[in-house]
Amino acid sequence: MTFSATFRSAAALALMTAAMTGCSAFEPEYTACPSIKAVEGAENVATKGTILGQDIAVRLNGVAAKCVATSSGHDLELEVGLLARRDMSSSAKTEEMKIDITLAYLDKDDNPVGRDVSSFKAYFNEFNAKSRPTFVISTEIPAGTRVIMGLGKLKDGE
């Protein structure tokens, strides 16, 4: 290898290292999130499978939140883990379920100032009675509010 080729290789390596180091400088500055709590009674839901119509019980099974402060509140990335169990007495074939997760934003007087509903699909593999899906919700929490969450959503008109 000639000096010129060695120099080019070293320069390319230095440039790649600088570029990768520069990327890490763009990692957001995470801050403490406002209060995020599950509503008592809304941490469990019963639903039906969409393929076989099996009875499915779903519950929250862990929540992790990351927030970045903004001028209008916080950007939230919420990872929601669920535990779902199905009744396989009629069939052990693959089943699908739809699940809604609602986030409501309350001001200091507990008045609702907004709501987001995220809808997801999850599956039970053949011969599995349990499913542990994880979903990520990205949204903005308005300034001066706290978050309550639950499984399901309000019916139209509520």
mmCIF file of C-alpha atoms in Angstrom:
data_model
loop_
_atom_site.group_PDB
_atom_site.id
_atom_site.type_symbol
_atom_site.label_atom_id
_atom_site.label_comp_id
_atom_site.label_asym_id
_atom_site.label_seq_id
_atom_site.Cartn_x
_atom_site.Cartn_y
_atom_site.Cartn_z
ATOM 1 C CA MET A 1 0.000 0.000 0.000
ATOM 2 C CA THR A 2 1.413 3.380 -0.966
ATOM 3 C CA PHE A 3 1.567 6.413 1.282
ATOM 4 C CA SER A 4 -1.208 8.080 -0.729
ATOM 5 C CA ALA A 5 -3.550 5.076 -0.356
ATOM 6 C CA THR A 6 -2.759 4.812 3.365
ATOM 7 C CA PHE A 7 -3.423 8.528 3.829
ATOM 8 C CA ARG A 8 -6.746 8.266 1.960
ATOM 9 C CA SER A 9 -7.790 5.281 4.102
ATOM 10 C CA ALA A 10 -6.890 7.097 7.318
ATOM 11 C CA ALA A 11 -8.688 10.245 6.150
ATOM 12 C CA ALA A 12 -11.796 8.241 5.244
ATOM 13 C CA LEU A 13 -11.763 6.532 8.652
ATOM 14 C CA ALA A 14 -11.363 9.879 10.435
ATOM 15 C CA LEU A 15 -14.202 11.372 8.388
ATOM 16 C CA MET A 16 -16.522 8.442 9.175
ATOM 17 C CA THR A 17 -15.674 8.674 12.884
ATOM 18 C CA ALA A 18 -16.373 12.413 12.907
ATOM 19 C CA ALA A 19 -19.658 11.895 11.078
ATOM 20 C CA MET A 20 -20.795 9.198 13.497
ATOM 21 C CA THR A 21 -19.785 11.289 16.496
ATOM 22 C CA GLY A 22 -21.677 14.229 15.030
ATOM 23 C CA CYS A 23 -24.836 12.108 14.732
ATOM 24 C CA SER A 24 -24.815 11.368 18.437
ATOM 25 C CA ALA A 25 -24.841 15.113 19.112
ATOM 26 C CA PHE A 26 -28.371 15.217 17.654
ATOM 27 C CA GLU A 27 -29.807 12.881 20.307
ATOM 28 C CA PRO A 28 -32.718 14.746 21.893
ATOM 29 C CA GLU A 29 -32.380 16.010 25.438
ATOM 30 C CA TYR A 30 -34.842 13.919 27.414
ATOM 31 C CA THR A 31 -36.612 15.477 30.388
ATOM 32 C CA ALA A 32 -38.986 14.216 33.051
ATOM 33 C CA CYS A 33 -42.450 13.557 31.663
ATOM 34 C CA PRO A 34 -45.588 15.014 33.189
ATOM 35 C CA SER A 35 -47.598 12.532 35.262
ATOM 36 C CA ILE A 36 -48.824 9.571 33.178
ATOM 37 C CA LYS A 37 -51.204 7.163 34.906
ATOM 38 C CA ALA A 38 -53.642 4.443 33.914
ATOM 39 C CA VAL A 39 -57.256 5.062 34.865
ATOM 40 C CA GLU A 40 -58.466 2.535 37.415
ATOM 41 C CA GLY A 41 -60.744 0.122 35.610
ATOM 42 C CA ALA A 42 -59.353 1.016 32.177
ATOM 43 C CA GLU A 43 -56.190 -1.065 32.536
ATOM 44 C CA ASN A 44 -58.160 -4.182 31.509
ATOM 45 C CA VAL A 45 -60.504 -4.760 28.596
ATOM 46 C CA ALA A 46 -62.412 -7.703 27.155
ATOM 47 C CA THR A 47 -62.663 -7.985 23.393
ATOM 48 C CA LYS A 48 -63.360 -10.476 20.615
ATOM 49 C CA GLY A 49 -60.915 -11.752 18.037
ATOM 50 C CA THR A 50 -61.533 -10.537 14.499
ATOM 51 C CA ILE A 51 -60.828 -13.836 12.713
ATOM 52 C CA LEU A 52 -62.304 -16.565 14.925
ATOM 53 C CA GLY A 53 -64.351 -14.408 17.301
ATOM 54 C CA GLN A 54 -62.575 -15.789 20.359
ATOM 55 C CA ASP A 55 -62.955 -14.113 23.760
ATOM 56 C CA ILE A 56 -59.789 -12.183 24.610
ATOM 57 C CA ALA A 57 -58.801 -10.549 27.907
ATOM 58 C CA VAL A 58 -56.241 -7.747 27.575
ATOM 59 C CA ARG A 59 -54.380 -5.844 30.292
ATOM 60 C CA LEU A 60 -51.579 -3.329 30.519
ATOM 61 C CA ASN A 61 -48.274 -5.069 31.114
ATOM 62 C CA GLY A 62 -45.798 -2.221 31.394
ATOM 63 C CA VAL A 63 -45.390 1.325 30.174
ATOM 64 C CA ALA A 64 -42.208 3.284 29.455
ATOM 65 C CA ALA A 65 -42.172 6.970 28.546
ATOM 66 C CA LYS A 66 -39.597 9.371 27.098
ATOM 67 C CA CYS A 67 -40.255 13.098 26.879
ATOM 68 C CA VAL A 68 -38.563 16.042 25.221
ATOM 69 C CA ALA A 69 -39.604 19.508 26.395
ATOM 70 C CA THR A 70 -40.960 21.821 23.687
ATOM 71 C CA SER A 71 -42.295 25.372 23.722
ATOM 72 C CA SER A 72 -45.869 24.008 23.711
ATOM 73 C CA GLY A 73 -45.445 21.135 26.199
ATOM 74 C CA HIS A 74 -43.644 17.830 25.715
ATOM 75 C CA ASP A 75 -43.094 15.444 22.832
ATOM 76 C CA LEU A 76 -43.953 12.011 24.209
ATOM 77 C CA GLU A 77 -42.818 8.599 23.059
ATOM 78 C CA LEU A 78 -44.825 6.048 25.022
ATOM 79 C CA GLU A 79 -44.094 2.331 24.777
ATOM 80 C CA VAL A 80 -47.091 0.303 25.934
ATOM 81 C CA GLY A 81 -46.809 -3.408 26.659
ATOM 82 C CA LEU A 82 -49.914 -5.569 26.827
ATOM 83 C CA LEU A 83 -50.688 -9.084 27.973
ATOM 84 C CA ALA A 84 -53.541 -10.726 26.081
ATOM 85 C CA ARG A 85 -55.047 -14.142 26.767
ATOM 86 C CA ARG A 86 -57.538 -15.932 24.581
ATOM 87 C CA ASP A 87 -59.942 -18.793 25.064
ATOM 88 C CA MET A 88 -58.731 -21.561 22.744
ATOM 89 C CA SER A 89 -61.558 -24.002 23.505
ATOM 90 C CA SER A 90 -63.029 -23.466 20.030
ATOM 91 C CA SER A 91 -59.791 -23.323 18.031
ATOM 92 C CA ALA A 92 -56.017 -22.996 18.376
ATOM 93 C CA LYS A 93 -55.573 -21.326 14.990
ATOM 94 C CA THR A 94 -54.092 -17.866 14.494
ATOM 95 C CA GLU A 95 -56.277 -15.059 15.864
ATOM 96 C CA GLU A 96 -56.156 -11.294 15.420
ATOM 97 C CA MET A 97 -57.317 -8.635 17.854
ATOM 98 C CA LYS A 98 -57.802 -4.916 17.526
ATOM 99 C CA ILE A 99 -57.029 -2.728 20.504
ATOM 100 C CA ASP A 100 -57.459 0.977 21.153
ATOM 101 C CA ILE A 101 -55.337 2.930 23.624
ATOM 102 C CA THR A 102 -56.656 6.316 24.736
ATOM 103 C CA LEU A 103 -54.580 9.146 26.175
ATOM 104 C CA ALA A 104 -56.472 12.048 27.744
ATOM 105 C CA TYR A 105 -54.859 15.316 28.791
ATOM 106 C CA LEU A 106 -56.151 16.966 31.971
ATOM 107 C CA ASP A 107 -55.391 20.476 33.207
ATOM 108 C CA LYS A 108 -54.607 21.334 36.843
ATOM 109 C CA ASP A 109 -58.345 21.347 37.660
ATOM 110 C CA ASP A 110 -58.806 17.869 36.102
ATOM 111 C CA ASN A 111 -60.689 19.270 33.118
ATOM 112 C CA PRO A 112 -60.024 17.414 29.841
ATOM 113 C CA VAL A 113 -58.205 19.560 27.286
ATOM 114 C CA GLY A 114 -57.592 16.901 24.651
ATOM 115 C CA ARG A 115 -57.589 13.242 23.798
ATOM 116 C CA ASP A 116 -55.736 10.918 21.416
ATOM 117 C CA VAL A 117 -56.873 7.428 20.458
ATOM 118 C CA SER A 118 -54.362 5.059 18.863
ATOM 119 C CA SER A 119 -55.604 1.847 17.244
ATOM 120 C CA PHE A 120 -53.464 -1.256 16.808
ATOM 121 C CA LYS A 121 -53.688 -4.875 15.685
ATOM 122 C CA ALA A 122 -52.005 -7.786 17.420
ATOM 123 C CA TYR A 123 -51.954 -11.498 16.738
ATOM 124 C CA PHE A 124 -51.937 -14.803 18.549
ATOM 125 C CA ASN A 125 -49.755 -17.379 16.839
ATOM 126 C CA GLU A 126 -51.235 -20.791 16.250
ATOM 127 C CA PHE A 127 -51.431 -22.861 19.476
ATOM 128 C CA ASN A 128 -50.530 -19.849 21.675
ATOM 129 C CA ALA A 129 -53.040 -18.741 24.290
ATOM 130 C CA LYS A 130 -51.000 -15.630 25.220
ATOM 131 C CA SER A 131 -49.714 -12.670 23.266
ATOM 132 C CA ARG A 132 -47.458 -9.900 24.582
ATOM 133 C CA PRO A 133 -47.583 -7.127 21.985
ATOM 134 C CA THR A 134 -45.792 -3.822 22.454
ATOM 135 C CA PHE A 135 -46.863 -0.604 20.763
ATOM 136 C CA VAL A 136 -45.245 2.826 20.518
ATOM 137 C CA ILE A 137 -47.340 5.982 20.636
ATOM 138 C CA SER A 138 -45.737 9.294 19.653
ATOM 139 C CA THR A 139 -47.724 12.396 20.520
ATOM 140 C CA GLU A 140 -47.485 15.829 22.112
ATOM 141 C CA ILE A 141 -48.557 16.541 25.677
ATOM 142 C CA PRO A 142 -49.979 20.076 25.952
ATOM 143 C CA ALA A 143 -48.204 22.354 28.443
ATOM 144 C CA GLY A 144 -49.619 22.340 31.965
ATOM 145 C CA THR A 145 -51.412 19.017 31.630
ATOM 146 C CA ARG A 146 -51.058 15.491 32.926
ATOM 147 C CA VAL A 147 -51.899 12.292 31.075
ATOM 148 C CA ILE A 148 -54.344 9.560 31.956
ATOM 149 C CA MET A 149 -54.525 6.483 29.798
ATOM 150 C CA GLY A 150 -56.687 3.457 29.324
ATOM 151 C CA LEU A 151 -57.482 0.582 27.029
ATOM 152 C CA GLY A 152 -60.428 1.125 24.713
ATOM 153 C CA LYS A 153 -62.072 4.339 23.610
ATOM 154 C CA LEU A 154 -65.213 6.296 24.336
ATOM 155 C CA LYS A 155 -68.255 5.548 22.250
ATOM 156 C CA ASP A 156 -69.390 8.264 19.863
ATOM 157 C CA GLY A 157 -71.247 10.996 21.733
ATOM 158 C CA GLU A 158 -69.479 10.420 25.096
#
